Coordinates of C-alpha atoms and ligand atoms in Angstrom, one line a residue:
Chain A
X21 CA 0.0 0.0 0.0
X22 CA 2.6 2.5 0.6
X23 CA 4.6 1.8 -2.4
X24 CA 1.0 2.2 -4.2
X25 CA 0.8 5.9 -2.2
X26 CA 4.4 6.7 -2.9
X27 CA 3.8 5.7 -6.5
X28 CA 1.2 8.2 -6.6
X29 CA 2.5 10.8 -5.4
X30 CA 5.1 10.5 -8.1
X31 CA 2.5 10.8 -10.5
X32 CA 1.2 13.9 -9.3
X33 CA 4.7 15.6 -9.1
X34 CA 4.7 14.0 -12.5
X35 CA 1.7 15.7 -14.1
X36 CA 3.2 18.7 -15.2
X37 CA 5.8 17.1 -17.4
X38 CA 3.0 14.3 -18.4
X39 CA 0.7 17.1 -19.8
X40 CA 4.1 18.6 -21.8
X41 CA 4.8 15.2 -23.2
X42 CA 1.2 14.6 -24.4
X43 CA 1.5 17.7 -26.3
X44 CA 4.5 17.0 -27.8
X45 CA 2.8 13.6 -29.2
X46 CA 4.7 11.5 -26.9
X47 CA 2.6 7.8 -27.6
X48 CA 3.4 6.0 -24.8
X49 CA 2.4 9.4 -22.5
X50 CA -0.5 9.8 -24.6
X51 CA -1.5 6.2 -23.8
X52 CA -1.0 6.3 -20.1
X53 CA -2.9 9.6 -19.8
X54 CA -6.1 8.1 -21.8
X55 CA -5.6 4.5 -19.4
X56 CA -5.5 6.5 -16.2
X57 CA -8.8 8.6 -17.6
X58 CA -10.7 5.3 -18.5
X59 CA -9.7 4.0 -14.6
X60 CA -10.8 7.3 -13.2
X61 CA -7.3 7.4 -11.4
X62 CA -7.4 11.5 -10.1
X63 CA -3.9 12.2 -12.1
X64 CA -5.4 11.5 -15.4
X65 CA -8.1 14.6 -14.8
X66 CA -5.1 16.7 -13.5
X67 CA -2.9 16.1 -16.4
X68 CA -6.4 16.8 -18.3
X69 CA -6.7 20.3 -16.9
X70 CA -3.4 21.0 -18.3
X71 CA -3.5 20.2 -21.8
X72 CA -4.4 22.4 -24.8
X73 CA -5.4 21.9 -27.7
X74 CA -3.5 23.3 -31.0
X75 CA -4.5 26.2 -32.8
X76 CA -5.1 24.7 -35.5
X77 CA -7.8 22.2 -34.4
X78 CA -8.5 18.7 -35.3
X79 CA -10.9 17.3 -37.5
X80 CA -13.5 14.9 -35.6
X81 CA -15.2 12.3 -37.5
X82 CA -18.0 9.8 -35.9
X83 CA -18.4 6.6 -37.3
X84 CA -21.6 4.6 -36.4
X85 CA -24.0 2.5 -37.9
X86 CA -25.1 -0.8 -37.8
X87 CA -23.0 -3.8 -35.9
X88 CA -21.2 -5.5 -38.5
X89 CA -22.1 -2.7 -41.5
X90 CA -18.5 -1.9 -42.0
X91 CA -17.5 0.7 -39.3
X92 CA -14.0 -0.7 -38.9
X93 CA -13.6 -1.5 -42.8
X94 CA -14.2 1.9 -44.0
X95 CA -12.0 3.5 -41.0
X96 CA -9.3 1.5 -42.1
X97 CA -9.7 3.1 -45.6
X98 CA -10.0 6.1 -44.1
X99 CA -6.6 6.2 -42.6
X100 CA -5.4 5.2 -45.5
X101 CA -6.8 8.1 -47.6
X102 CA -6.1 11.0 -45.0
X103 CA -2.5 9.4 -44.7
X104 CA -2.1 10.1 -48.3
X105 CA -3.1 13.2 -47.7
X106 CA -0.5 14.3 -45.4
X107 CA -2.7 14.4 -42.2
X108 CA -1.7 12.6 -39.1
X109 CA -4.5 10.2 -37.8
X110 CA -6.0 9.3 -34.2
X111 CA -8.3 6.4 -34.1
X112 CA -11.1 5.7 -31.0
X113 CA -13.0 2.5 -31.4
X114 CA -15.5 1.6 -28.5
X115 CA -16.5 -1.9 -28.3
X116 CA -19.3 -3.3 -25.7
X117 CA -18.2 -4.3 -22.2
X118 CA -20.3 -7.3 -21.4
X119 CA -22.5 -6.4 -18.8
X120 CA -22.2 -9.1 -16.5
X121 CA -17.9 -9.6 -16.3
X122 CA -17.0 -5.8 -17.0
X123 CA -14.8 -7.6 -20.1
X124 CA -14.6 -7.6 -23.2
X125 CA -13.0 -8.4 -26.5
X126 CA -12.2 -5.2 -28.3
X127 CA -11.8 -6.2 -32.0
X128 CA -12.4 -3.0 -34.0
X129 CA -8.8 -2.7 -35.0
X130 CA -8.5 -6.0 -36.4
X131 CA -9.0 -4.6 -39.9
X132 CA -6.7 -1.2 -38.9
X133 CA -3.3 -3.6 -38.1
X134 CA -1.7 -2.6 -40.9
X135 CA -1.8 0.8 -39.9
X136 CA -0.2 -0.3 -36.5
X137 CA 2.9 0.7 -36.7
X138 CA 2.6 3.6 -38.7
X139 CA 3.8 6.7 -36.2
X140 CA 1.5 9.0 -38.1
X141 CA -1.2 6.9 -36.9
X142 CA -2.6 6.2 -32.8
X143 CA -5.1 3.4 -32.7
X144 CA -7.1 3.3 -29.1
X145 CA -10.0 0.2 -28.6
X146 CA -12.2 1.4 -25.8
X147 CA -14.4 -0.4 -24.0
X148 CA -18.1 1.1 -23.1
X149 CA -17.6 0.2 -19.2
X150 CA -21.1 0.7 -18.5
X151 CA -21.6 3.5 -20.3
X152 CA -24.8 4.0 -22.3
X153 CA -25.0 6.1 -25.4
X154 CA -22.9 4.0 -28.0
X155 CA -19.3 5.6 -26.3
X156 CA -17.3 4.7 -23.6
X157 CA -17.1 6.1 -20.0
X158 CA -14.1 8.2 -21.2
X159 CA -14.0 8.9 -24.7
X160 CA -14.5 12.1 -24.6
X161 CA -11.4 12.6 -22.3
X162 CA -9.8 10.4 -24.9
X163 CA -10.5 13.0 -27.7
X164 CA -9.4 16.2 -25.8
X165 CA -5.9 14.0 -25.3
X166 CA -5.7 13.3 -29.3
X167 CA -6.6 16.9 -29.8
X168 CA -3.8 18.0 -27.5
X169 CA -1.6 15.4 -29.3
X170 CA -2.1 17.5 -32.7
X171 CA -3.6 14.2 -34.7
X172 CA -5.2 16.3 -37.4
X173 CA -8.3 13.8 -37.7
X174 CA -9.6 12.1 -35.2
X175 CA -11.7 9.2 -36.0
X176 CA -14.7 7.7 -33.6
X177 CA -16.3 4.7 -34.1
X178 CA -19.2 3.7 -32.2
X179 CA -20.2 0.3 -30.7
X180 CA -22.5 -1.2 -33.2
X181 CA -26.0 1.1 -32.6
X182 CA -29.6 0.1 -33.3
X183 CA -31.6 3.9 -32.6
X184 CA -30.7 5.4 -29.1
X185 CA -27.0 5.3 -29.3
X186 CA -26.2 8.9 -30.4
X187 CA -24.3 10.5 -27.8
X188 CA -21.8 10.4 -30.8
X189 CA -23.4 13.6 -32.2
X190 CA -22.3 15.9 -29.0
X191 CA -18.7 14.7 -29.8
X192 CA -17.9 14.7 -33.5
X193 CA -18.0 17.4 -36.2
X194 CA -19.0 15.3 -38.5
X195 CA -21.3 12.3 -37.6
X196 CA -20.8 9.8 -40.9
X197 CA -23.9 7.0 -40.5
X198 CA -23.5 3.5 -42.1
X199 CA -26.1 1.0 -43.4
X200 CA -26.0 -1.9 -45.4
X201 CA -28.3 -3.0 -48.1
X202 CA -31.6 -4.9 -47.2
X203 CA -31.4 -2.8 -43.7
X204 CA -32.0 0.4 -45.8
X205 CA -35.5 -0.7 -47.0
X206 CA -36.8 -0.2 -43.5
X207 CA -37.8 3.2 -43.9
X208 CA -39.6 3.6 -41.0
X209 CA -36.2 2.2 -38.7
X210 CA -34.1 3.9 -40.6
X211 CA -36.8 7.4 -39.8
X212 CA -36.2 7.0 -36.3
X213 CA -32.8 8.1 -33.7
X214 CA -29.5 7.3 -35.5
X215 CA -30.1 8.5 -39.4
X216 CA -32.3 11.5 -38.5
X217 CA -29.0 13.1 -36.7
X218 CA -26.3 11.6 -39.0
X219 CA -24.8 14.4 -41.2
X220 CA -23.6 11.9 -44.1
X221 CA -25.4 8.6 -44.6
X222 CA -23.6 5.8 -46.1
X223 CA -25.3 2.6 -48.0
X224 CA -21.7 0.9 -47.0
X225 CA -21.1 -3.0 -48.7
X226 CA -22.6 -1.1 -52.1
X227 CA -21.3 -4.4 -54.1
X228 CA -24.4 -6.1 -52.3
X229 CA -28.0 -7.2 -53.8
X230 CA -30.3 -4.2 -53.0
X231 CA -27.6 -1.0 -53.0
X232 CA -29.1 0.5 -55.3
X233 CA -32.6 0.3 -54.3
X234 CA -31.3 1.3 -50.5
X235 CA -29.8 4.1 -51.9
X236 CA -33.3 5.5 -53.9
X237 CA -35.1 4.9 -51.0
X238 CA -32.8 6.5 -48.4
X239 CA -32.0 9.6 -50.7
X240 CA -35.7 10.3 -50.4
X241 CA -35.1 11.4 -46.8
X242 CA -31.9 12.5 -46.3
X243 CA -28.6 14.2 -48.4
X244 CA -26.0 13.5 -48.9
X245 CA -26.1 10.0 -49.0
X246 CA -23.0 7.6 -50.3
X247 CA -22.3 4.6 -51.8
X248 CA -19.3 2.6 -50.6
X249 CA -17.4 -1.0 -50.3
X250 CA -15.0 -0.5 -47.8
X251 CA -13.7 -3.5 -48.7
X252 CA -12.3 -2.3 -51.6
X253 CA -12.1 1.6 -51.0
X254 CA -14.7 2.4 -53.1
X255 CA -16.5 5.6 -52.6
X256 CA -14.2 6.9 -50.1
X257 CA -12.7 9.9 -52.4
X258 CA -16.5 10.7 -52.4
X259 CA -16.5 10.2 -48.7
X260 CA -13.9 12.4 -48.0
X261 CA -15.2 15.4 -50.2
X262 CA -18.5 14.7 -48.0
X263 CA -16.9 15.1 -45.1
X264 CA -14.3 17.9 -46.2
X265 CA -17.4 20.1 -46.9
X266 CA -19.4 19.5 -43.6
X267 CA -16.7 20.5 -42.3
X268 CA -16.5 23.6 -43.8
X269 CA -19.5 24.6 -42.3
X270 CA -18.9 23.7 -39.0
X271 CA -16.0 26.0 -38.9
X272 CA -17.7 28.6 -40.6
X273 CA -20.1 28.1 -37.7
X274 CA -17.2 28.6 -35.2
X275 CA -15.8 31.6 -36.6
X276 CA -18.6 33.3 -36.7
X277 CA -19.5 32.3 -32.9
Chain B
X29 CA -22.4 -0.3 -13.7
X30 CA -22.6 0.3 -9.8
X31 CA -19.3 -1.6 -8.7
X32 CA -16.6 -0.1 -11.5
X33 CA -13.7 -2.6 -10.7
X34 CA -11.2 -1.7 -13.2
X35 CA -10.5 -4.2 -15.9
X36 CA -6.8 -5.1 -16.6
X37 CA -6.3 -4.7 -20.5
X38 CA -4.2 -7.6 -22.3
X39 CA -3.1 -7.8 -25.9
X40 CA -4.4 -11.0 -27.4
X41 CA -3.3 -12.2 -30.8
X42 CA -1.6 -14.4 -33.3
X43 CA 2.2 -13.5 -35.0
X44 CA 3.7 -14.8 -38.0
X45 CA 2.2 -17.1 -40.4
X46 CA -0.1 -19.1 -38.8
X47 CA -3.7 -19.2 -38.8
X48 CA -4.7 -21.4 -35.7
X49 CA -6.7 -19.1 -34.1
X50 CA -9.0 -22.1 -32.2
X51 CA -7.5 -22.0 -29.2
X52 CA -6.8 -18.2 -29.1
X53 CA -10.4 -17.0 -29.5
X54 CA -11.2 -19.4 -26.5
X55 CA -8.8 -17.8 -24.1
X56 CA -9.8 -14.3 -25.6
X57 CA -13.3 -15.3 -24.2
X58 CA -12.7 -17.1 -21.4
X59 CA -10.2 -13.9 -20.2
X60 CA -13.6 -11.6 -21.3
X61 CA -16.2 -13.7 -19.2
X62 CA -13.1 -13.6 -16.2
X63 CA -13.0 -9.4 -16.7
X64 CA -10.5 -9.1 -19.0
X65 CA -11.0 -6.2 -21.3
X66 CA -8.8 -8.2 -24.3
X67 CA -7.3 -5.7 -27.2
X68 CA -7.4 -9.0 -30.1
X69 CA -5.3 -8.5 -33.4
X70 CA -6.6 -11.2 -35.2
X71 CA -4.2 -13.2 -37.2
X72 CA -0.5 -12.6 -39.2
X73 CA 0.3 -10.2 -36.9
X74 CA 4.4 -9.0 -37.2
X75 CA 6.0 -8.7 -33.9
X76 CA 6.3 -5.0 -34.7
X77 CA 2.7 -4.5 -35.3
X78 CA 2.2 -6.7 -31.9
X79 CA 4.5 -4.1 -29.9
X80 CA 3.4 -1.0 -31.5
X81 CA -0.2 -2.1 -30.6
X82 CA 0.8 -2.6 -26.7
X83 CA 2.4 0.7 -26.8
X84 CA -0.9 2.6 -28.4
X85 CA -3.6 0.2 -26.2
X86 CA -1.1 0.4 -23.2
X87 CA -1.7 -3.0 -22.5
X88 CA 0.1 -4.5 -19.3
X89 CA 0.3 -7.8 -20.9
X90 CA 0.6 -9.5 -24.5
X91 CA -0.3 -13.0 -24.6
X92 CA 0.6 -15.0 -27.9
X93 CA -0.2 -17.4 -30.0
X94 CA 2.0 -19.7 -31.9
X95 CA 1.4 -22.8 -33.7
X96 CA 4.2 -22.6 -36.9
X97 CA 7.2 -23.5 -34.9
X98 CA 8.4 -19.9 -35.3
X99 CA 8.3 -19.2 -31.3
X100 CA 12.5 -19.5 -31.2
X101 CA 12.7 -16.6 -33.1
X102 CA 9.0 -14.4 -32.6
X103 CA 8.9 -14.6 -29.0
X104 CA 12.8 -12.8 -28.7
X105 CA 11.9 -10.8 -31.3
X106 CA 8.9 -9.3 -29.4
X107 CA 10.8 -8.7 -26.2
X108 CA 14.0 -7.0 -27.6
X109 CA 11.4 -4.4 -29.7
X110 CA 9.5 -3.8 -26.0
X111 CA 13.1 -3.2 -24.3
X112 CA 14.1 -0.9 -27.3
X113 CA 11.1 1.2 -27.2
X114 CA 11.1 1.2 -23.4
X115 CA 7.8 -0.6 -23.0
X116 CA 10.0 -3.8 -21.0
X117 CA 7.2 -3.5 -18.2
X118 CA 5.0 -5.2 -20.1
X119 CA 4.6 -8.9 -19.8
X120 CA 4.8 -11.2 -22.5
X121 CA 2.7 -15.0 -22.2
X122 CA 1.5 -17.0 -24.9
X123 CA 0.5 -20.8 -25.8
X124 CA -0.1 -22.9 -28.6
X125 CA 2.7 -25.7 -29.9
X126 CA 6.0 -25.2 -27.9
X127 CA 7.7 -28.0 -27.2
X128 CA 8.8 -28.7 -23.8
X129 CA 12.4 -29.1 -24.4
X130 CA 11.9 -25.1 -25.8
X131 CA 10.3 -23.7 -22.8
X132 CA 13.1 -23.2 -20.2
X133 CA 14.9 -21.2 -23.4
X134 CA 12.1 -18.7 -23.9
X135 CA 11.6 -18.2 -19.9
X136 CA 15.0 -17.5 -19.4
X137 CA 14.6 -15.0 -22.2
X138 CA 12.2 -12.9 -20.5
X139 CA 8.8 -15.0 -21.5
X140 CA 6.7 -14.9 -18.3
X141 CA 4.7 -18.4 -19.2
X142 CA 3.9 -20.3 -21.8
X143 CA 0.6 -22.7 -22.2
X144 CA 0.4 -25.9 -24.3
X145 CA -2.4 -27.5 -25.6
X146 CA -4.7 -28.8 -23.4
X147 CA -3.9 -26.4 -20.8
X148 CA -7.2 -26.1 -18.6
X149 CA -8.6 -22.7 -19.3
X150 CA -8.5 -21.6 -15.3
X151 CA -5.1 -22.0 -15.3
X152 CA -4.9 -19.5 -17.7
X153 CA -7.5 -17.0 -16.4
X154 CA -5.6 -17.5 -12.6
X155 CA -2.3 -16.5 -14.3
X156 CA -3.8 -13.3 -16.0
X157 CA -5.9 -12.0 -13.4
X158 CA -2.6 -12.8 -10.9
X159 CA -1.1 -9.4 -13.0
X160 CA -3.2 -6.5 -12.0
X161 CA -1.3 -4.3 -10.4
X162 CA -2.2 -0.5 -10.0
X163 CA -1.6 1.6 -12.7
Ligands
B12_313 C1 -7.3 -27.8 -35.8 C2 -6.0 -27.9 -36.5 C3 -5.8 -27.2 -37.7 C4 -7.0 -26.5 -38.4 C5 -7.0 -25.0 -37.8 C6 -8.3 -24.4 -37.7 C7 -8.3 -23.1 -37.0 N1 -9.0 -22.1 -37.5 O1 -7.7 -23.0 -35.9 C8 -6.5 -26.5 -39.9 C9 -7.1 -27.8 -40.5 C10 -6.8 -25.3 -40.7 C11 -5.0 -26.7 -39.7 C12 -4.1 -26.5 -40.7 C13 -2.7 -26.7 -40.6 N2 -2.1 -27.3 -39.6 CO1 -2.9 -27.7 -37.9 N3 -3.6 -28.5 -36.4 C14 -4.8 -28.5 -35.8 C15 -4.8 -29.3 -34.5 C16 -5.4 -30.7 -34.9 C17 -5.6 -28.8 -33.4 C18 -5.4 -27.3 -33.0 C19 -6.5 -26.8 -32.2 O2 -7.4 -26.1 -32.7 N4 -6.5 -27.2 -30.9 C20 -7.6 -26.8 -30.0 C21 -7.2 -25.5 -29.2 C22 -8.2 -25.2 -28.2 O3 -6.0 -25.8 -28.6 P1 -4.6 -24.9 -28.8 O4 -4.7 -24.1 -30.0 O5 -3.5 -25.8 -28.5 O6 -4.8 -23.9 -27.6 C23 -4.5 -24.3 -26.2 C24 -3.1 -24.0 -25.7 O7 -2.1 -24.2 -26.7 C25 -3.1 -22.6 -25.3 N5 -3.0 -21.5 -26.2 C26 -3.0 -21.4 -27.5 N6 -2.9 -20.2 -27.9 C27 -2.8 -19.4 -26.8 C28 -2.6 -18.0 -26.7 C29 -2.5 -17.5 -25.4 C30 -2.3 -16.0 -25.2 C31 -2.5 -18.4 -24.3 C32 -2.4 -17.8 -22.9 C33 -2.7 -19.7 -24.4 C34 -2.8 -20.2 -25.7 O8 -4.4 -22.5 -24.7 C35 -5.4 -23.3 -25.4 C36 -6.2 -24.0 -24.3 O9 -5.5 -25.0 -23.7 C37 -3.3 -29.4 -34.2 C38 -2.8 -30.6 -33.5 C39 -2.9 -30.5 -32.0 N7 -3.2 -31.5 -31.3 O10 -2.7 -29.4 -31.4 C40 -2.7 -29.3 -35.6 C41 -1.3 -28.6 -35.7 C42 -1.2 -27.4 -34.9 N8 -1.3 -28.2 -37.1 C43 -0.1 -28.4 -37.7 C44 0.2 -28.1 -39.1 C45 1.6 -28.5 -39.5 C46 -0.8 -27.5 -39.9 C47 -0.6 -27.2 -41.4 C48 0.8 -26.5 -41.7 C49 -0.8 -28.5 -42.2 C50 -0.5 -28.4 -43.6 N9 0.6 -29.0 -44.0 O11 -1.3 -27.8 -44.4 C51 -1.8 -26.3 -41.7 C52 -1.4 -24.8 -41.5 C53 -2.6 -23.9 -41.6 C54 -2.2 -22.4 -41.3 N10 -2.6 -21.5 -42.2 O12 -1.5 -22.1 -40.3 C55 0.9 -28.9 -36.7 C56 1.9 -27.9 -36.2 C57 3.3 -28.5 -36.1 C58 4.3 -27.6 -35.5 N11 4.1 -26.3 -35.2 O13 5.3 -28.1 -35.1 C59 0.0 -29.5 -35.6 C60 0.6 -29.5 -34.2 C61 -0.3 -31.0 -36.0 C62 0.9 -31.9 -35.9 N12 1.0 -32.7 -34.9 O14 1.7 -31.9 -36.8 N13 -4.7 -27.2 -38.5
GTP314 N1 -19.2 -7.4 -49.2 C1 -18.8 -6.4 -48.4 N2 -18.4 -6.7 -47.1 C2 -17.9 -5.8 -46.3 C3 -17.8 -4.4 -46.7 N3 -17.4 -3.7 -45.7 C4 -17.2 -4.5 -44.7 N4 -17.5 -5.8 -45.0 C5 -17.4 -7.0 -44.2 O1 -18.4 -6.9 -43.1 C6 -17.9 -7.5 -42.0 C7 -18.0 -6.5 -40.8 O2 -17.1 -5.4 -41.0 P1 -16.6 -4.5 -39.8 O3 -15.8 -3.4 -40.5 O4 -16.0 -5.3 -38.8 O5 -17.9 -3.9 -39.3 P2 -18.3 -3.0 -38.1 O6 -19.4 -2.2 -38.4 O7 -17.0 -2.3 -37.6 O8 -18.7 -4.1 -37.0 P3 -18.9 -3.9 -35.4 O9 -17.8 -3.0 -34.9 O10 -18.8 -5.3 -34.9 O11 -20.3 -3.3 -35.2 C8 -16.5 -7.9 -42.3 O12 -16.5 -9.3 -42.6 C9 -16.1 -7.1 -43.5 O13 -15.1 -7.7 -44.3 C10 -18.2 -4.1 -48.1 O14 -18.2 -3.0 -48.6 N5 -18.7 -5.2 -48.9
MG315 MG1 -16.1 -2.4 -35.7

């Protein structure tokens, strides 16, 4: 116990240079920082109070949709594309903690490895903890460290959401909704919660039997909506315009604040 | 939920070529239903990609799994990257087909257990959840 208090008090003495490291994109401090904010341990808010965000601020992309539409696919491509662009990349995938155990198997990044040991690129798996709202206990902590970290976008992905998981909306600039064909018949599901809030809709695994028809039907509610296959990176260029505009507008928004 | 113990986060995957991932998905669960919050790779994993990963998900622990024979040379591999990038507090486990006659080797190396088939799956579970410390 007291090597636990001594250890602690380290920390504390500690948070100063923490917070300095974090903004100078240290990984491994950027890491600690976002574990000690998922365990609530006090020096993680400390070291949060200290940390600023760059000028220059981040882009922030949500991700959700669907379990299994292709969340983690189309990240992946993501990365890839805003890599070739030049930007630096930050990654938050939430996964469900079961219930019952407070485990879990976080599997998002699965289909992001080969990005893994790319330093332009910081991959985090989250799990929800208990938290309701399709985002873990601390992912918005998590964000403000990325920001501070200077990753220019920072992508979100959601645990896999039916309708009442959009607590992703407060957090991201740009809330990008994915659906997969068959699904997007269901006009009156797809009516309700998630797509209503969603600035981009995507008919994501577009090489399927009823795209096209998903797409008619869903374009008679909502703009823009995209076709992709993450799979093979198609539709992402459009994707990224999509985005790159809806952006545009939120900073407009900003300045003018 | 009301009593927030905090899970202990492990790296779980499978390096080189090798795509027996039976027995590692059933640890993976097993360590989930025990609390576990598991960070799984999947398959094909390079032990660069494997130490990057425990770096990013700040794991304190990376268990792997090997059935190719390549554990001689993988396992080492994976513990001098963690040393160089400063990241040696991490443990390293795995399982899968080691012989016996290569186990004292990898121990002495710096490879904190290793599990062959047929290990019971509380064995397992015991040795992981014996790691949380405070962090
Ligand atoms: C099923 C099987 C397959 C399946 C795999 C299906 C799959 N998706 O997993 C198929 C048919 C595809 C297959 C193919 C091959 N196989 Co095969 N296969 C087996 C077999 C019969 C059983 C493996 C198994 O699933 N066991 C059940 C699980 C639950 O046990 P386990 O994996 O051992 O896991 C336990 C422990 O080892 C440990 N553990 C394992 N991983 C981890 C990880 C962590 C973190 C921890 C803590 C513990 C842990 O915990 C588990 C619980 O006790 C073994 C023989 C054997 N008796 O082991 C051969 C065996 C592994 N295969 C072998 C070979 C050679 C091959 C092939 C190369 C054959 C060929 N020439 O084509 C191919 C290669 C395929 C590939 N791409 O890698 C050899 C390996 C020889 C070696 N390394 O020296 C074995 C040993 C057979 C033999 N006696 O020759 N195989
Ligand atoms: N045919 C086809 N399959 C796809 C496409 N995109 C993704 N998939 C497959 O769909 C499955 C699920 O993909 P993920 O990216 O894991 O989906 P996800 O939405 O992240 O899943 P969860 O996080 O579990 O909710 C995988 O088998 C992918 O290969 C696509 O465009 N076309
Ligand atoms: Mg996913």
């Amino acid at each position: 116990m007291s090597e636990a208090a001594a250890d602690r008090a380290s920390k504390r003495e500690n948070v100063v240079t923490m917070a300095k490291q974090v903004m100078a994109g240290d990984v491994r401090t950027v890491a600690r920082v976002i574990t000690w904010l998922e365990n609530q341990v006090p020096v993680g808010s400390a070291v949060l109070k200290l940390l600023r965000s760059p000028v220059q601020r981040a882009m922030v992309i949500g991700i959700t949709g669907y379990p299994g539409s292709g969340k983690s696919t189309l990240i992946d491509q993501l990365i890839t594309a805003y890599r070739r662009l030049g930007n630096t990349v930050g990654v938050l995938a939430v996964d469900i903690s079961s219930p019952l155990t407070g485990g879990a198997v976080l599997g998002d990044r699965i289909r992001m490895q080969h990005h893994a040991d790319d330093p332009g690129v910081y991959i985090r798996s989250m799990g929800t903890r208990g938290q309701q709202g399709g985002l873990a206990r601390a992912t918005r902590d998590a964000l403000q460290v990325l920001e501070a970290a200077a990753y220019d976008v920072i992508l979100i992905e959601t645990i896999g959401v039916g309708q009442n998981e959009i607590d992703i909306v407060a957090v991201a600039h740009t809330v990008v909704a994915l659906t997969t064909p068959g699904l997007g018949d269901d006009i009156q599901a797809m009516k309700a919660g998630l797509v209503e809030v969603a600035d981009i809709l995507v008919v994501n695994q577009g090489d399927r039997d009823g795209a096209d028809s998903a797409l008619r039907h869903l374009r008679e509610w909502h703009t823009p909506v995209l076709r992709t296959v993450a799979v093979k990176g198609e539709g992402v260029p459009e994707l990224i315009a999509a985005i790159a505009e809806r952006q545009r507008v939120h900073d407009l928004v900003q300045v003018s604040r | 939920m009301a009593v927030a113990t905090t899970p202990i986060r492990v790296l779980i995957g499978k390096v080189g070529l090798d795509g027996h991932d039976r027995g590692v998905k059933l640890v993976a669960r097993a360590l989930r239903d025990a609390g576990v919050e598991i960070i799984y790779t999947g398959l094909h994993q390079t032990p660069e990609q494997i130490v990057a990963t425990a770096i990013q998900e700040d794991v304190q622990a990376i268990g792997l799994s090997i059935h190719s024979g390549a554990h001689n040379s993988l396992l080492p591999r994976v513990l001098e990257l963690l040393k160089e990038r400063g990241a040696e507090d991490v443990t390293l486990f795995g399982g899968g087909i080691i012989p016996d006659d290569d186990v004292p080797r990898l121990k002495a190396a710096g490879v904190q257990m290793l599990f062959q088939p047929a290990t019971p799956m509380q064995d397992i579970v015991t040795f992981v959840k014996g790691l949380q410390v405070e962090r």
